[in-house]
Amino acid sequence: MYYWLALILIPVGQISLSIYLCVILFKELRNEKKDT
Amino acid sequence: MNKISLIIYLLPLFYIVYKTRWVKSMESFAVADRKMSTALLFASISATFIGPGYSLGFIGQGYHWGFLYLMFGAAYAVQTILVGIYIAPRLRETSSRSGNDKSIVTLGGFFKAKTGKTYIQCIIGSICLLVCIGFSAVMLHAGGTLIHTVWKWNMTFGMGIIALVTAIYTMSGGLKASIYTDVFQFVFFVGLISLAVLLILFEMDTDISFDFSTTASILWEKGMNTYSIWEILSLLFMFFLGETLIPPYATRTFSSKTPSVAKKAFIFSGIFSFFWFGFMLLIGIFAYMFLGAQELEGDIVLFSLVEYSHPFIQNLVGLSIFCIVMSSLDSLFNAAAIIACNDLYIPEAGEEKKLQISRIAVLVIMVIAFISALSINSIVGGLLQVYSFWAPSVLPSLFYVIWVRSPKFQAVVVAIIVGFLTVLYAFLFAMKDYKDMLLIAGFIMGILSLFIMHNIKYKK
């Protein structure tokens, strides 16, 4: 049962992490424009 | 290949490449102006270490041996966390404290700053370059295999396409482009593989009665009967030290905003890596339950699994593996070019000239890696060969120059020679069974020779 739980929870956590990083990346890229 | 998914992937990538286009200073090209934040650095380090070996390779290991490889994954995770706590901040701090911040952009440069010898910089630079080319060749080979498996293209042609696209944006934007695209690729492949797995679980109407724990323990048992204790120990050693601060990680350390940023990024990446390895092995075990025992080569287990799913999921998986390959490859191309320019091209050239040389170096390295890629048989096997080179010849002296207040150059030279000769002997003459033993011995001998040479009193 724990294995199934891990197989579902790890990807859910990773998707959340991806979304968070995506937001940070595009914020940084917007600032990059100001630098150049 | 679903054209829409390809466009969804390529549009943001082009946007990033456009934003980081044609950097004009060596500082930007080599260390991204030393402005990188924790989140970006974490994602970039993670995207770099997750190559085909740590994704496709691990799924294959999960399929064959269950959670056996979690031991080795844990060794890697612990190593990354230790680097974060003890080494990366020190490396970054020293480069700031030395007063010539701008000149230290490579490990070779760091050795030179510590020992004062240009030839040591050249030796370390040459080994780093060799390691980068070896890793690049492994990545390219894996990329070619992927394109051949998913899109049925000619493998050599696929390798050429990946090499060329990666080289173009690395040439243009340097480390900045490499880190930003790494983050994007990380977001893309981590998100997509996770999504694909969730969709597979739903779509295949997975039978919850599949006995995960029994399967995992059967596979574990099989693994323990196949691998000898000695093999397990040497694999632990390889995973623990094999990738420690290889050039792409070193350049990322130098690019961090502050030493504490480097520290946090490595620690987070180490923690993340443990979950990632566990996830990959879980997919492998799931594939075993679904596909049953087959004579599958490790690298294609994932593709065999998704063959049964919707074409959309197949596209997601294909694209994410593509990202995995490119994000590791660009880091290696970039690191190799910076090394070639700063450690091997010693004459004090102007900024513009150095940039020009770095860009040409990317192209040359791409060609060499492409030719070498044609002669590698298995992804993990290829990686392990490169691993074995790095640890004995560079790591003992790297730890030494980082930790000892006034390192002696004689000790560094002897340790490098001892480590290098052991690797060379292992490759050329040692029988297969003794190879690993010699490599571990090389590392220990390197440390011993450092200890002896450091305590000798030299005439001034």
mmCIF file of N, CA, C and O in Angstrom, chain A residues 3, chain B residues 61-68 210-224 281-282 284-286 288-289:
data_model
loop_
_atom_site.group_PDB
_atom_site.id
_atom_site.type_symbol
_atom_site.label_atom_id
_atom_site.label_comp_id
_atom_site.label_asym_id
_atom_site.label_seq_id
_atom_site.Cartn_x
_atom_site.Cartn_y
_atom_site.Cartn_z
ATOM 1 N N TYR A 3 3.780 1.595 -1.197
ATOM 2 C CA TYR A 3 4.404 1.771 -2.501
ATOM 3 C C TYR A 3 3.471 2.505 -3.447
ATOM 4 O O TYR A 3 3.863 3.384 -4.189
ATOM 5 N N GLN B 61 17.044 -0.519 -13.819
ATOM 6 C CA GLN B 61 17.559 -1.214 -12.630
ATOM 7 C C GLN B 61 16.410 -1.607 -11.710
ATOM 8 O O GLN B 61 16.437 -2.675 -11.092
ATOM 9 N N GLY B 62 15.394 -0.738 -11.596
ATOM 10 C CA GLY B 62 14.217 -1.056 -10.778
ATOM 11 C C GLY B 62 13.503 -2.275 -11.347
ATOM 12 O O GLY B 62 13.046 -3.151 -10.605
ATOM 13 N N TYR B 63 13.431 -2.338 -12.667
ATOM 14 C CA TYR B 63 12.764 -3.460 -13.348
ATOM 15 C C TYR B 63 13.495 -4.771 -13.056
ATOM 16 O O TYR B 63 12.885 -5.811 -12.847
ATOM 17 N N HIS B 64 14.826 -4.701 -13.043
ATOM 18 C CA HIS B 64 15.597 -5.927 -12.863
ATOM 19 C C HIS B 64 15.848 -6.290 -11.405
ATOM 20 O O HIS B 64 15.800 -7.452 -11.036
ATOM 21 N N TRP B 65 16.141 -5.282 -10.578
ATOM 22 C CA TRP B 65 16.597 -5.589 -9.207
ATOM 23 C C TRP B 65 15.774 -4.898 -8.113
ATOM 24 O O TRP B 65 16.220 -4.827 -6.965
ATOM 25 N N GLY B 66 14.618 -4.365 -8.421
ATOM 26 C CA GLY B 66 13.806 -3.716 -7.388
ATOM 27 C C GLY B 66 14.506 -2.507 -6.795
ATOM 28 O O GLY B 66 15.072 -1.690 -7.512
ATOM 29 N N PHE B 67 14.494 -2.441 -5.462
ATOM 30 C CA PHE B 67 15.058 -1.259 -4.794
ATOM 31 C C PHE B 67 16.553 -1.373 -4.513
ATOM 32 O O PHE B 67 17.097 -0.567 -3.764
ATOM 33 N N LEU B 68 17.211 -2.352 -5.115
ATOM 34 C CA LEU B 68 18.637 -2.515 -4.841
ATOM 35 C C LEU B 68 19.415 -1.222 -5.113
ATOM 36 O O LEU B 68 20.272 -0.813 -4.327
ATOM 37 N N PHE B 210 -2.094 -5.884 -7.588
ATOM 38 C CA PHE B 210 -0.689 -6.140 -7.892
ATOM 39 C C PHE B 210 0.065 -6.042 -6.578
ATOM 40 O O PHE B 210 -0.047 -5.040 -5.863
ATOM 41 N N ASP B 211 0.808 -7.054 -6.257
ATOM 42 C CA ASP B 211 1.463 -7.021 -4.957
ATOM 43 C C ASP B 211 2.833 -6.375 -5.056
ATOM 44 O O ASP B 211 3.824 -7.020 -5.361
ATOM 45 N N PHE B 212 2.854 -5.093 -4.790
ATOM 46 C CA PHE B 212 4.069 -4.295 -4.928
ATOM 47 C C PHE B 212 5.177 -4.819 -4.021
ATOM 48 O O PHE B 212 6.300 -5.064 -4.460
ATOM 49 N N SER B 213 4.814 -5.020 -2.744
ATOM 50 C CA SER B 213 5.890 -5.332 -1.791
ATOM 51 C C SER B 213 6.480 -6.718 -2.050
ATOM 52 O O SER B 213 7.692 -6.907 -1.952
ATOM 53 N N THR B 214 5.625 -7.688 -2.449
ATOM 54 C CA THR B 214 6.172 -9.016 -2.756
ATOM 55 C C THR B 214 7.096 -8.933 -3.964
ATOM 56 O O THR B 214 8.206 -9.474 -3.955
ATOM 57 N N THR B 215 6.625 -8.219 -5.020
ATOM 58 C CA THR B 215 7.452 -8.087 -6.225
ATOM 59 C C THR B 215 8.782 -7.419 -5.882
ATOM 60 O O THR B 215 9.844 -7.881 -6.307
ATOM 61 N N ALA B 216 8.686 -6.335 -5.098
ATOM 62 C CA ALA B 216 9.907 -5.606 -4.747
ATOM 63 C C ALA B 216 10.877 -6.515 -3.999
ATOM 64 O O ALA B 216 12.084 -6.501 -4.271
ATOM 65 N N SER B 217 10.332 -7.347 -3.092
ATOM 66 C CA SER B 217 11.269 -8.180 -2.323
ATOM 67 C C SER B 217 11.829 -9.326 -3.165
ATOM 68 O O SER B 217 12.976 -9.726 -2.993
ATOM 69 N N ILE B 218 11.009 -9.834 -4.130
ATOM 70 C CA ILE B 218 11.545 -10.892 -5.019
ATOM 71 C C ILE B 218 12.715 -10.336 -5.850
ATOM 72 O O ILE B 218 13.771 -10.949 -5.986
ATOM 73 N N LEU B 219 12.485 -9.124 -6.394
ATOM 74 C CA LEU B 219 13.520 -8.513 -7.239
ATOM 75 C C LEU B 219 14.768 -8.195 -6.420
ATOM 76 O O LEU B 219 15.900 -8.380 -6.876
ATOM 77 N N TRP B 220 14.550 -7.709 -5.212
ATOM 78 C CA TRP B 220 15.671 -7.387 -4.307
ATOM 79 C C TRP B 220 16.510 -8.648 -4.057
ATOM 80 O O TRP B 220 17.730 -8.636 -4.156
ATOM 81 N N GLU B 221 15.780 -9.728 -3.765
ATOM 82 C CA GLU B 221 16.440 -11.023 -3.510
ATOM 83 C C GLU B 221 17.279 -11.432 -4.720
ATOM 84 O O GLU B 221 18.434 -11.835 -4.580
ATOM 85 N N LYS B 222 16.661 -11.283 -5.901
ATOM 86 C CA LYS B 222 17.359 -11.651 -7.135
ATOM 87 C C LYS B 222 18.636 -10.811 -7.288
ATOM 88 O O LYS B 222 19.692 -11.311 -7.652
ATOM 89 N N GLY B 223 18.489 -9.516 -6.985
ATOM 90 C CA GLY B 223 19.638 -8.612 -7.091
ATOM 91 C C GLY B 223 20.747 -8.999 -6.135
ATOM 92 O O GLY B 223 21.912 -9.057 -6.503
ATOM 93 N N MET B 224 20.356 -9.318 -4.891
ATOM 94 C CA MET B 224 21.368 -9.654 -3.885
ATOM 95 C C MET B 224 22.080 -10.955 -4.240
ATOM 96 O O MET B 224 23.243 -11.148 -3.897
ATOM 97 N N LEU B 281 12.808 3.970 -9.526
ATOM 98 C CA LEU B 281 12.801 2.532 -9.210
ATOM 99 C C LEU B 281 11.373 2.019 -9.079
ATOM 100 O O LEU B 281 11.057 0.911 -9.519
ATOM 101 N N LEU B 282 10.503 2.866 -8.496
ATOM 102 C CA LEU B 282 9.090 2.475 -8.389
ATOM 103 C C LEU B 282 8.492 2.245 -9.776
ATOM 104 O O LEU B 282 7.758 1.276 -9.995
ATOM 105 N N GLY B 284 10.116 1.340 -12.383
ATOM 106 C CA GLY B 284 10.708 0.087 -12.864
ATOM 107 C C GLY B 284 9.984 -1.129 -12.306
ATOM 108 O O GLY B 284 9.674 -2.074 -13.033
ATOM 109 N N ILE B 285 9.699 -1.098 -11.003
ATOM 110 C CA ILE B 285 9.019 -2.248 -10.375
ATOM 111 C C ILE B 285 7.594 -2.371 -10.913
ATOM 112 O O ILE B 285 7.105 -3.469 -11.206
ATOM 113 N N PHE B 286 6.969 -1.207 -11.091
ATOM 114 C CA PHE B 286 5.617 -1.217 -11.672
ATOM 115 C C PHE B 286 5.653 -1.837 -13.074
ATOM 116 O O PHE B 286 4.798 -2.655 -13.434
ATOM 117 N N TYR B 288 7.710 -4.019 -14.130
ATOM 118 C CA TYR B 288 7.904 -5.466 -13.990
ATOM 119 C C TYR B 288 6.574 -6.160 -13.700
ATOM 120 O O TYR B 288 6.262 -7.208 -14.260
ATOM 121 N N MET B 289 5.761 -5.529 -12.850
ATOM 122 C CA MET B 289 4.467 -6.139 -12.516
ATOM 123 C C MET B 289 3.555 -6.141 -13.737
ATOM 124 O O MET B 289 2.782 -7.057 -13.961
#
